[in-house]
Amino acid sequence: MTQAVRRISLAVACLAAGALLVAGGARFWRSIGRHRPSGPQQVSLEKQDDWQAFGGTWQYADGVMRNNSDERGAKLMTGSTELSDYSVEADVLLLGQYGDAGLIIRASDEEEGVDAYHGYMAGLRDLDNTLLLGRADYGWREYIARTVLPRVYAQQWYHVKVLAVGCDFAISATAGNGATTAAAIEDPGCIRSGRFGLKSYNTGAQWRNVEIRPASQEDLQAMIGNVRPPIAVPVQFPTGVEPAPYDKYFEPIQRDLAEHRTDVSAQPISSLRLLSPNATTTVTVHGAVTLTSPVLFIQDSTGGLAIPSSHPHAPLLIGDEIEAKGDAELNDFSSQLHNADVRLLWSHTPVPPVAVTASQAATGSFDAEYVEIEGRLVDKRQDGDRGIVLMLSEGSQDFLALATQTGTATQFQHLKVRSRLRLRGICVVDSHYTHDLTPFAIFLPSFNDIEVMAGPPWWSAGHIIALVMGTLVLILIGLTCYILIERWRMQAVLEERERLAHEMHDTLAQSFAGIGFQLEAIRDELGETADILPQIDLAQEMVHNSHQEARRSIAAMRPDHLEAVGLAGALREAAARMVAGGSTVVVRVNSSGSERAIPLRVSDTLLRIGHEAIANAVRHAHPAYIDVSLRFYSGGVEMIVADDGSGFELTDGLEGFGIRGMHKRADSIGARFTVRTAPGQGTAVQVAAPLPPSLLRSSWRRLRFGLLGRKPSYGHPL
Amino acid sequence: MLPCPIAKSTRFGGWHPPIAEGVAVAAALLMAGACAGCRQARPVVAVIPRTCGTALWEPEHAGAASVARTRGLDIYWNAPMSDDDIQTQISLIEKSLDRGYAGIIVAPIETLPMRTPIRRVLARGVPAVVVDTELGIPPGPLLSYVMSDEKAGGRMAARRIGALLGGHGDIAIMGINPPMMSNTARERSFEDTLAKEFPGVHVAARKFGLPSAPEEQQVAEQLLSSGEKIDAIVALSLASTRGAYYALVEFDRERVVKLVGFDQDLIPPIRTGGIDSVVIQNTFAIGRIAMDLMDGEIHGKSGAAEILVQPVLMTRDNVDSPEVRQILNLSWWPTQ
């Protein structure tokens, strides 16, 4: 048994150690497996599930990833943080002025924010015509700003490459005409690993043909030649602070302003509702672009406006400030601008959304405005290539959310019905979008504008059933463990007792026998006339009694014996031993009720109490009969040892006859202990012990049979 | 056997010794695994300006970092990508609380919406330093204020305008933003000083501020095309300064209409004279002082503080002075 316990303990320890080793091994394997890319790899831009966006409005089409937003510091990341020596290259195109765009390497801990990541960024900036490289640690350190000749043009593709080997970094940009600008630095104390991604700042941008490949010193030399890169020194002042030549920072702004004159008669967007509904009025409005596809939406500080048909002079990005001149059309709840001539005025950071409730949005007051709204997902469906449709509910209002992006299958599948979502998008009340099913709908610029605030509530029917089942299983496991432990403990006690019994048999009982033989020999030697014979006889009787007592004790201490003959049998044998040797006491043992297995702990305790009670009767009560009865009832077992002897005066102290010891034993198994006696009326010792419910017991038997490969014992003791 | 008190015990809660041994071994292995990643972390202070990556707010990073390095503190520097995104700024404060940062330094985008988040920060026993505006919550052991002296800035602008116009002329005030107490203080101080010291200068137009430079540009365009005589414009915010300047360039009147702005942003027009001057906040000193106060608050050594930092009038004459270059310094990283 001890070995079984030890085996189980070791198994638990080994399992824990194994789990740790597996976890550690997996991490190690991951680290070596992903230490370097295995070879040149074209990175798929289409599988947007592999990319993680931090700001921006990202869209993939025809092999090109595009950020439609002028947001400052939009990032799209992928790869493992374990990547170390590698290069990333891609074709990059800046969509607007005064910003930069490029590639991030060795990045980690990304968040939304201008420089909210640890890593390096290399790219092109059209404000000062530079190829730049810097390091972000939630703050920007610019190491390289190398002039690109003739200049960095928006709307032109450049091939940008960044390579990292150890703490050496090299960058290059190649224009369409083949002119290449390159630079390199060494950054002591560099970030040595991280994933890679795309980044733009203050302008939209496009990327295509993104490739990652392992890099070595040879690759570095191929880019910059056989020279050591200079130690990186960050610039101290913001762009434009240097005294000369400062023109380069300002020239693009001046150039743009020269063409910038706007129509000063532009109307606030909200004022369009006051136009005559009976005539087409041509109006001019100014506003920031909040959505470009499938419909152009703009917004000023008074409201939002849809421009379903427009003629932009340049590609528009979210955040662009535009001037639109067209025909105002008044609908029931909103206005639109048709046949609009759209002119880009300025690139700007996108407007932040206004947080509204569904009830507020349902009033129509936020029509065509960029809002943030929360709701619980009621239903979802994918509408072919046209995108996804979500049905949400919040308070007393239902509303739709529409997204047109493709390549988001996994993200769509991860959206669970009954989840709580936060959406950022354009609120529209036009029945063209709502189909008059809901008061309003939300146009989502990208799938990344869905944020899961909380998963489905756990109290679904399935979850509750699973929880109940799980709880029951845990209770069963707990109970099983408790019983196992108790059994192991009892077994240990019994083993120790058995060892003591053997010791007593081999030493004490043998000694008593030897002393008896010696006394017998002395008596024989002295003859029948010796004066000392009465003392010798008394000593012989005392030795005999002691020998019998020792045998009884040995028998009581041997659980294997108890197990073999059962409680009733053991009591019968014990009583028979006590009255042997000429006594006229008649012992009657009987058992009634439906016999059940008694746990070892209970049967042992009952046996020892029975021993004591029978011994007391034999020694002190001089009875004619001793009746030992066992009665099994539904909740337990009752043992009564009754005699017709002299009885005694039952006092509160219960000092004599081992009654206190019997009482304590009964308490230890939760049994009720009663003594009924009076002088001349005999004595009855009654013990009623509870037994475990039979269902659990049978389960336990089956479990034990399964676990330990032992046959269940239906006799005594368990 | 590992030197573990549990393993030394012959009895463990009534369990048989081999069970106790097994459990002890497993627990020790688990603890060893868990503690492999244990590291004594330095306290982190979140510094959240109105936005990042601008000439106005990066010096605050540099100032705060210069003090944090000497006090054994780390900085979490992040902000909304746009300086009118109050919701994101509040989210960053909540995130900082959830991460258990030791303190929060914040430059609120708006005054009123920031009251509740800051009260919640203080209720959690986390110290805060509020930069550039007063929230109406009295300073205490866990809350201090560090602000640019907006009244002084208003006086500087008024005296510059008075001097430029020789004490007589018509001006427009742009960028009035009542939700920001600091902006209101600028405006009132400017107008009070102008009325007292230059009664010959007349305020011909007052315009509310709008969040973006393009919108402010439209305001300025309407102003310049209204036919009203305007000799100078005072722009009370960064966006209105930029918008007014763009409109002046657009109408080719930057040499005719003097522009005095607030908050550092465009530097080249100051060299060319397109912008006469800008009242710049010493955000480098603000960052330094804020982090110093925060260190005191974290260690329970700081009392209630409300500190004003003097602004500087940046003109063509002093744009390259050591004083201004120190204010514009953005080297938040350690310099060897």
PDB file of C-alpha atoms in Angstrom, chain A residues 270-368:
ATOM      1  CA  SER A 270     -25.924  71.604 -40.475  1.00  0.00           C
ATOM      2  CA  SER A 271     -27.287  74.645 -42.325  1.00  0.00           C
ATOM      3  CA  LEU A 272     -28.122  72.506 -45.370  1.00  0.00           C
ATOM      4  CA  ARG A 273     -31.254  71.345 -43.552  1.00  0.00           C
ATOM      5  CA  LEU A 274     -32.572  74.912 -43.807  1.00  0.00           C
ATOM      6  CA  LEU A 275     -32.429  75.004 -47.606  1.00  0.00           C
ATOM      7  CA  SER A 276     -35.587  74.883 -49.643  1.00  0.00           C
ATOM      8  CA  PRO A 277     -36.739  71.294 -50.139  1.00  0.00           C
ATOM      9  CA  ASN A 278     -38.414  72.206 -53.418  1.00  0.00           C
ATOM     10  CA  ALA A 279     -35.432  73.391 -55.382  1.00  0.00           C
ATOM     11  CA  THR A 280     -31.944  72.088 -56.020  1.00  0.00           C
ATOM     12  CA  THR A 281     -29.431  74.375 -54.421  1.00  0.00           C
ATOM     13  CA  THR A 282     -25.754  74.378 -55.227  1.00  0.00           C
ATOM     14  CA  VAL A 283     -23.708  74.751 -52.064  1.00  0.00           C
ATOM     15  CA  THR A 284     -20.107  74.655 -50.948  1.00  0.00           C
ATOM     16  CA  VAL A 285     -19.105  72.943 -47.722  1.00  0.00           C
ATOM     17  CA  HIS A 286     -15.850  72.233 -45.974  1.00  0.00           C
ATOM     18  CA  GLY A 287     -15.246  69.168 -43.915  1.00  0.00           C
ATOM     19  CA  ALA A 288     -12.916  66.388 -42.856  1.00  0.00           C
ATOM     20  CA  VAL A 289     -13.230  63.038 -44.573  1.00  0.00           C
ATOM     21  CA  THR A 290     -14.539  60.401 -42.188  1.00  0.00           C
ATOM     22  CA  LEU A 291     -15.178  57.587 -44.669  1.00  0.00           C
ATOM     23  CA  THR A 292     -14.085  57.062 -48.260  1.00  0.00           C
ATOM     24  CA  SER A 293     -15.739  53.792 -49.197  1.00  0.00           C
ATOM     25  CA  PRO A 294     -18.383  52.755 -50.208  1.00  0.00           C
ATOM     26  CA  VAL A 295     -19.614  56.336 -49.853  1.00  0.00           C
ATOM     27  CA  LEU A 296     -17.682  59.494 -49.156  1.00  0.00           C
ATOM     28  CA  PHE A 297     -18.626  61.062 -45.829  1.00  0.00           C
ATOM     29  CA  ILE A 298     -17.364  64.349 -44.470  1.00  0.00           C
ATOM     30  CA  GLN A 299     -17.908  66.132 -41.199  1.00  0.00           C
ATOM     31  CA  ASP A 300     -17.439  69.621 -39.810  1.00  0.00           C
ATOM     32  CA  SER A 301     -18.051  70.861 -36.304  1.00  0.00           C
ATOM     33  CA  THR A 302     -21.798  71.217 -36.989  1.00  0.00           C
ATOM     34  CA  GLY A 303     -22.579  67.837 -38.521  1.00  0.00           C
ATOM     35  CA  GLY A 304     -21.889  65.202 -41.142  1.00  0.00           C
ATOM     36  CA  LEU A 305     -22.777  64.788 -44.795  1.00  0.00           C
ATOM     37  CA  ALA A 306     -22.824  61.957 -47.315  1.00  0.00           C
ATOM     38  CA  ILE A 307     -21.498  62.662 -50.804  1.00  0.00           C
ATOM     39  CA  PRO A 308     -22.684  59.678 -52.852  1.00  0.00           C
ATOM     40  CA  SER A 309     -21.445  60.950 -56.196  1.00  0.00           C
ATOM     41  CA  SER A 310     -18.297  63.001 -56.287  1.00  0.00           C
ATOM     42  CA  HIS A 311     -15.448  63.963 -58.540  1.00  0.00           C
ATOM     43  CA  PRO A 312     -12.351  64.224 -56.383  1.00  0.00           C
ATOM     44  CA  HIS A 313      -9.290  65.843 -57.879  1.00  0.00           C
ATOM     45  CA  ALA A 314      -7.022  63.576 -55.877  1.00  0.00           C
ATOM     46  CA  PRO A 315      -7.358  60.330 -53.899  1.00  0.00           C
ATOM     47  CA  LEU A 316      -8.976  61.092 -50.589  1.00  0.00           C
ATOM     48  CA  LEU A 317      -7.966  59.786 -47.212  1.00  0.00           C
ATOM     49  CA  ILE A 318      -9.717  59.734 -43.905  1.00  0.00           C
ATOM     50  CA  GLY A 319      -8.745  62.927 -42.167  1.00  0.00           C
ATOM     51  CA  ASP A 320      -8.324  64.966 -45.330  1.00  0.00           C
ATOM     52  CA  GLU A 321      -9.899  68.390 -45.159  1.00  0.00           C
ATOM     53  CA  ILE A 322     -11.847  68.950 -48.384  1.00  0.00           C
ATOM     54  CA  GLU A 323     -13.969  71.521 -50.079  1.00  0.00           C
ATOM     55  CA  ALA A 324     -17.023  70.097 -51.837  1.00  0.00           C
ATOM     56  CA  LYS A 325     -19.297  72.015 -54.163  1.00  0.00           C
ATOM     57  CA  GLY A 326     -22.438  70.259 -55.362  1.00  0.00           C
ATOM     58  CA  ASP A 327     -26.192  69.932 -55.354  1.00  0.00           C
ATOM     59  CA  ALA A 328     -27.772  69.574 -51.947  1.00  0.00           C
ATOM     60  CA  GLU A 329     -30.563  67.022 -51.676  1.00  0.00           C
ATOM     61  CA  LEU A 330     -32.758  66.989 -48.620  1.00  0.00           C
ATOM     62  CA  ASN A 331     -34.098  63.659 -47.486  1.00  0.00           C
ATOM     63  CA  ASP A 332     -36.430  62.869 -44.608  1.00  0.00           C
ATOM     64  CA  PHE A 333     -33.795  62.632 -41.976  1.00  0.00           C
ATOM     65  CA  SER A 334     -30.591  63.718 -43.648  1.00  0.00           C
ATOM     66  CA  SER A 335     -28.975  65.654 -46.465  1.00  0.00           C
ATOM     67  CA  GLN A 336     -26.708  64.543 -49.258  1.00  0.00           C
ATOM     68  CA  LEU A 337     -24.518  66.274 -51.767  1.00  0.00           C
ATOM     69  CA  HIS A 338     -24.679  65.097 -55.343  1.00  0.00           C
ATOM     70  CA  ASN A 339     -22.481  65.779 -58.343  1.00  0.00           C
ATOM     71  CA  ALA A 340     -19.935  67.257 -56.000  1.00  0.00           C
ATOM     72  CA  ASP A 341     -16.670  68.697 -57.160  1.00  0.00           C
ATOM     73  CA  VAL A 342     -14.282  67.759 -54.378  1.00  0.00           C
ATOM     74  CA  ARG A 343     -10.991  69.534 -53.773  1.00  0.00           C
ATOM     75  CA  LEU A 344      -8.409  68.479 -51.218  1.00  0.00           C
ATOM     76  CA  LEU A 345      -7.526  71.383 -48.944  1.00  0.00           C
ATOM     77  CA  TRP A 346      -5.339  69.843 -46.347  1.00  0.00           C
ATOM     78  CA  SER A 347      -4.296  66.584 -44.795  1.00  0.00           C
ATOM     79  CA  HIS A 348      -5.093  66.316 -41.173  1.00  0.00           C
ATOM     80  CA  THR A 349      -5.367  63.878 -38.337  1.00  0.00           C
ATOM     81  CA  PRO A 350      -8.747  62.141 -38.509  1.00  0.00           C
ATOM     82  CA  VAL A 351     -11.473  63.509 -36.290  1.00  0.00           C
ATOM     83  CA  PRO A 352     -12.074  61.446 -33.177  1.00  0.00           C
ATOM     84  CA  PRO A 353     -15.468  59.766 -32.830  1.00  0.00           C
ATOM     85  CA  VAL A 354     -18.215  61.140 -30.620  1.00  0.00           C
ATOM     86  CA  ALA A 355     -19.367  58.605 -28.045  1.00  0.00           C
ATOM     87  CA  VAL A 356     -23.128  58.171 -28.275  1.00  0.00           C
ATOM     88  CA  THR A 357     -25.706  55.735 -27.016  1.00  0.00           C
ATOM     89  CA  ALA A 358     -28.027  53.824 -29.297  1.00  0.00           C
ATOM     90  CA  SER A 359     -30.919  55.914 -28.054  1.00  0.00           C
ATOM     91  CA  GLN A 360     -29.109  59.120 -28.979  1.00  0.00           C
ATOM     92  CA  ALA A 361     -28.136  57.786 -32.396  1.00  0.00           C
ATOM     93  CA  ALA A 362     -31.721  56.700 -32.992  1.00  0.00           C
ATOM     94  CA  THR A 363     -32.887  60.320 -32.836  1.00  0.00           C
ATOM     95  CA  GLY A 364     -31.078  61.021 -36.103  1.00  0.00           C
ATOM     96  CA  SER A 365     -29.097  63.878 -34.543  1.00  0.00           C
ATOM     97  CA  PHE A 366     -25.836  62.176 -35.395  1.00  0.00           C
ATOM     98  CA  ASP A 367     -26.626  61.322 -38.978  1.00  0.00           C
ATOM     99  CA  ALA A 368     -23.506  61.076 -41.145  1.00  0.00           C
TER     100      ALA A 368
END
